[in-house]
CSV table of C-alpha atoms in Angstrom, one decimal:
chain,number,residue,atom,x,y,z
A,8,ASN,CA,13.7,96.2,51.1
A,9,SER,CA,11.6,99.1,52.1
A,10,LEU,CA,9.2,99.4,55.1
A,11,ALA,CA,6.4,100.0,52.6
A,12,ALA,CA,7.1,96.7,51.0
A,13,PHE,CA,6.9,94.8,54.2
A,14,ASN,CA,3.7,96.7,55.2
A,15,ALA,CA,2.2,95.5,51.8
A,16,SER,CA,3.4,91.9,52.6
A,17,LYS,CA,1.5,92.1,55.8
A,18,GLU,CA,-1.6,93.4,53.9
A,19,PHE,CA,-1.5,90.5,51.4
A,20,GLY,CA,-1.5,88.0,54.3
A,21,PHE,CA,2.3,86.9,54.4
A,22,LYS,CA,3.5,85.9,57.8
A,23,ILE,CA,7.2,85.8,57.1
A,24,VAL,CA,9.3,88.4,55.4
A,25,GLU,CA,12.9,88.1,54.2
A,26,THR,CA,15.3,90.9,54.2
A,27,ASP,CA,19.1,91.7,53.8
A,28,LEU,CA,21.5,93.2,56.2
A,29,GLN,CA,24.6,95.3,55.4
A,30,LEU,CA,27.0,97.2,57.7
A,31,THR,CA,27.8,100.8,57.3
A,32,LYS,CA,31.2,102.4,57.8
A,33,ASP,CA,30.3,103.2,61.4
A,34,ASN,CA,29.3,99.6,61.9
A,35,GLN,CA,25.5,100.1,61.9
A,36,TRP,CA,23.1,97.4,60.6
A,37,VAL,CA,20.9,98.6,57.6
A,38,ILE,CA,18.4,96.8,55.4
A,39,LEU,CA,19.8,96.7,51.8
A,40,HIS,CA,20.2,93.7,49.4
A,41,ASP,CA,23.4,94.8,47.5
A,42,ASN,CA,26.8,95.6,49.1
A,43,THR,CA,26.8,98.7,46.8
A,44,LEU,CA,24.3,101.6,46.9
A,45,ASP,CA,24.2,102.1,43.0
A,46,ARG,CA,21.5,99.7,41.9
A,47,THR,CA,18.7,100.2,44.4
A,48,THR,CA,19.3,103.8,45.8
A,49,ASN,CA,20.3,107.2,44.4
A,50,GLY,CA,23.7,106.8,46.1
A,51,LYS,CA,27.0,105.4,44.9
A,52,GLY,CA,29.7,103.3,46.3
A,53,ASN,CA,30.0,100.3,48.8
A,54,VAL,CA,27.8,100.4,51.8
A,55,GLU,CA,30.7,99.7,54.1
A,56,ASN,CA,32.3,102.9,52.9
A,57,ASN,CA,29.4,105.0,53.7
A,58,TYR,CA,28.3,106.4,57.3
A,59,LEU,CA,24.7,105.7,58.5
A,60,LYS,CA,23.9,109.5,58.5
A,61,ASP,CA,24.6,109.6,54.8
A,62,ILE,CA,22.8,106.5,53.8
A,63,GLU,CA,19.7,107.8,55.7
A,64,LEU,CA,19.7,110.7,53.3
A,65,LEU,CA,19.3,108.5,50.2
A,66,LYS,CA,16.2,107.5,48.4
A,67,LEU,CA,15.3,104.0,47.2
A,68,LYS,CA,14.7,103.7,43.5
A,69,SER,CA,11.0,103.0,43.0
A,70,ASN,CA,8.4,103.3,40.2
A,71,ASP,CA,5.7,104.1,42.7
A,72,ASN,CA,7.1,106.1,45.6
A,73,GLU,CA,10.1,108.7,45.5
A,74,ASN,CA,10.2,109.1,49.2
A,75,LEU,CA,11.3,105.5,50.2
A,76,THR,CA,14.4,105.5,52.4
A,77,VAL,CA,16.8,102.8,53.5
A,78,PRO,CA,15.6,101.3,56.8
A,79,THR,CA,17.8,100.6,59.7
A,80,LEU,CA,17.6,97.2,61.4
A,81,ASP,CA,15.7,98.6,64.3
A,82,GLU,CA,13.1,100.3,62.1
A,83,PHE,CA,12.6,97.0,60.4
A,84,LEU,CA,12.3,95.0,63.7
A,85,ARG,CA,9.9,97.5,65.1
A,86,LEU,CA,7.7,97.0,62.1
A,87,CYS,CA,7.9,93.2,62.4
A,88,SER,CA,7.2,93.4,66.1
A,89,MET,CA,4.1,95.5,65.7
A,90,ASP,CA,2.7,93.6,62.7
A,91,GLY,CA,3.4,90.1,64.0
A,92,LEU,CA,5.8,89.3,61.1
A,93,MET,CA,8.6,86.8,61.3
A,94,PRO,CA,11.8,88.2,59.8
A,95,ILE,CA,14.3,86.1,57.8
A,96,LEU,CA,17.6,88.0,58.3
A,97,ASP,CA,20.0,87.4,55.4
A,98,ILE,CA,23.4,88.4,56.7
A,99,LYS,CA,25.2,89.7,53.6
A,100,PRO,CA,28.7,90.8,55.1
A,101,ASN,CA,31.3,87.9,55.2
A,102,GLU,CA,33.1,86.7,58.3
A,103,LYS,CA,35.9,89.0,57.7
A,104,GLN,CA,33.6,92.2,57.7
A,105,ILE,CA,31.7,91.3,60.9
A,106,THR,CA,33.3,92.1,64.2
A,107,SER,CA,32.3,90.6,67.7
A,108,LYS,CA,30.6,94.1,68.5
A,109,ASP,CA,28.5,93.7,65.2
A,110,TYR,CA,27.3,90.2,66.3
A,111,ILE,CA,26.4,91.7,69.7
A,112,ALA,CA,24.6,94.8,68.2
A,113,LEU,CA,22.5,92.5,66.0
A,114,LEU,CA,21.4,90.2,68.8
A,115,SER,CA,20.8,93.3,71.0
A,116,SER,CA,18.3,94.8,68.4
A,117,LEU,CA,16.6,91.4,68.3
A,118,ASP,CA,16.3,91.3,72.1
A,119,LYS,CA,15.1,94.9,72.3
A,120,PHE,CA,12.1,94.2,70.1
A,121,HIS,CA,11.5,90.6,71.7
A,122,MET,CA,12.5,88.9,68.4
A,123,ILE,CA,15.1,86.5,69.5
A,124,GLU,CA,12.8,83.5,69.2
A,125,LYS,CA,10.7,85.0,66.4
A,126,SER,CA,13.4,85.4,63.8
A,127,ILE,CA,15.5,83.3,61.4
A,128,PHE,CA,19.1,84.0,60.4
A,129,CYS,CA,20.4,82.9,57.1
A,130,SER,CA,23.8,83.0,55.4
A,131,TYR,CA,26.2,81.2,53.0
A,132,SER,CA,28.9,81.4,55.5
A,133,LYS,CA,29.6,78.6,58.0
A,134,LYS,CA,31.8,81.0,60.0
A,135,VAL,CA,29.0,83.7,60.2
A,136,LEU,CA,26.4,81.1,61.3
A,137,THR,CA,28.7,79.4,63.7
A,138,GLU,CA,29.6,82.8,65.4
A,139,LEU,CA,25.7,83.6,65.7
A,140,ARG,CA,25.0,80.2,67.1
A,141,LYS,CA,27.8,80.7,69.8
A,142,ARG,CA,26.1,83.8,70.9
A,143,ASP,CA,22.4,82.6,70.6
A,144,ASN,CA,20.7,79.3,71.0
A,145,ALA,CA,17.2,80.4,70.4
A,146,THR,CA,17.1,81.9,66.9
A,147,THR,CA,16.4,79.5,64.0
A,148,ILE,CA,19.1,79.3,61.4
A,149,ALA,CA,18.6,78.8,57.7
A,150,VAL,CA,21.6,77.1,56.1
A,151,MET,CA,21.9,78.7,52.8
A,152,MET,CA,24.0,76.0,51.1
A,153,LYS,CA,23.7,73.1,48.7
A,154,PRO,CA,22.7,70.0,50.5
A,155,SER,CA,26.0,68.0,50.4
A,156,GLN,CA,26.6,65.6,53.2
A,157,ASP,CA,29.2,68.0,54.7
A,158,ASN,CA,26.7,70.9,54.8
A,159,LEU,CA,24.1,68.7,56.1
A,160,ASP,CA,26.4,67.5,59.0
A,161,PHE,CA,27.1,71.3,59.6
A,162,ALA,CA,23.4,72.1,59.7
A,163,ARG,CA,22.6,69.3,62.2
A,164,GLY,CA,25.4,70.6,64.4
A,165,LEU,CA,23.7,74.0,64.8
A,166,ASP,CA,20.6,72.6,66.2
A,167,ASN,CA,17.3,74.4,65.4
A,168,ALA,CA,18.4,74.8,61.7
A,169,PHE,CA,17.0,73.8,58.3
A,170,MET,CA,18.4,73.9,54.8
A,171,TYR,CA,17.6,76.9,52.6
A,172,CYS,CA,18.0,76.1,48.9
A,173,ASN,CA,17.7,77.7,45.4
A,174,PHE,CA,14.9,75.7,44.0
A,175,LYS,CA,16.5,75.7,40.6
A,176,ASP,CA,19.4,73.6,42.0
A,177,LEU,CA,17.4,71.3,44.3
A,178,THR,CA,16.7,67.8,43.1
A,179,ASP,CA,14.6,64.9,44.4
A,180,ASP,CA,17.7,63.2,45.4
A,181,ASP,CA,18.7,66.2,47.4
A,182,ILE,CA,15.4,66.3,49.2
A,183,ILE,CA,15.6,62.7,50.1
A,184,LEU,CA,19.1,63.2,51.5
A,185,ILE,CA,17.9,66.1,53.5
A,186,GLY,CA,15.2,63.9,55.0
A,187,LYS,CA,17.6,61.2,55.8
A,188,ASN,CA,19.6,63.6,57.8
A,189,ASN,CA,16.4,64.5,59.9
A,190,LEU,CA,16.4,68.1,58.4
A,191,LYS,CA,13.8,70.2,56.8
A,192,PHE,CA,14.2,72.4,53.8
A,193,ALA,CA,13.0,75.8,52.4
A,194,ILE,CA,13.3,77.3,48.9
A,195,TRP,CA,14.0,80.5,47.2
A,196,THR,CA,13.0,82.3,45.1
A,197,VAL,CA,9.9,81.1,43.4
A,198,ASN,CA,7.7,83.5,41.5
A,199,ASP,CA,5.0,81.2,40.0
A,200,GLU,CA,2.3,79.2,41.9
A,201,LYS,CA,2.8,76.0,40.0
A,202,THR,CA,6.4,75.6,41.1
A,203,ALA,CA,5.5,76.6,44.6
A,204,GLU,CA,2.8,74.0,44.8
A,205,SER,CA,5.1,71.3,43.5
A,206,PHE,CA,7.7,71.8,46.1
A,207,LEU,CA,5.0,72.2,48.8
A,208,LYS,CA,4.1,68.8,47.9
A,209,LYS,CA,7.7,67.6,48.3
A,210,GLY,CA,7.8,69.0,51.8
A,211,THR,CA,9.2,72.6,51.7
A,212,ILE,CA,8.4,74.3,54.9
A,213,LEU,CA,8.4,77.7,53.2
A,214,VAL,CA,8.6,79.2,49.7
A,215,ALA,CA,10.3,82.7,49.3
A,216,THR,CA,8.9,84.8,46.6
A,217,ASP,CA,9.4,88.3,45.1
A,218,ILE,CA,5.7,88.5,44.1
A,219,LEU,CA,2.9,89.9,46.1
A,220,HIS,CA,-0.5,88.4,45.3
């Protein structure tokens, strides 16, 4: 989740980049996978208990570069806009942590960089995805849930949505059920080409990977 990694993705020919959004104590969106700082930065504690000005001083843990910092949402979207990358924005906070102002700020950032129609939201939370759809009809939504009939009905109700599934849990019967509901599917996280090719043949619209090659 560094700007350098997303630049590298562009250089390797990737067209879509997935990232993770967290909220700071002062309700600023930042790019970080965990809800704590300990594993990926030299900071400690929960992201939501730290102000943006303090998080911006931290360094990401890296084997190659000691100067990587935690990007803000705007910094990430600026890079995507300039490099022609489509972002998948994985909204990590739950429905109790996100206020109406936070949703508005998120969409305002997308609008600022003309990325409303060029982005994808994803979340495990029906409430979060519903709140996003209430405010925006243009952005594609990736429903990060198992393809039960209830979840498929929810996805169809969102419009402009697809199922986003852990490939390890996705069966052929699941794929058939998704198709019967006139929905498409994507998978995460596949780190070998053989598995990726197998699911591409089964109809996945994209394969998320941690490997650059």
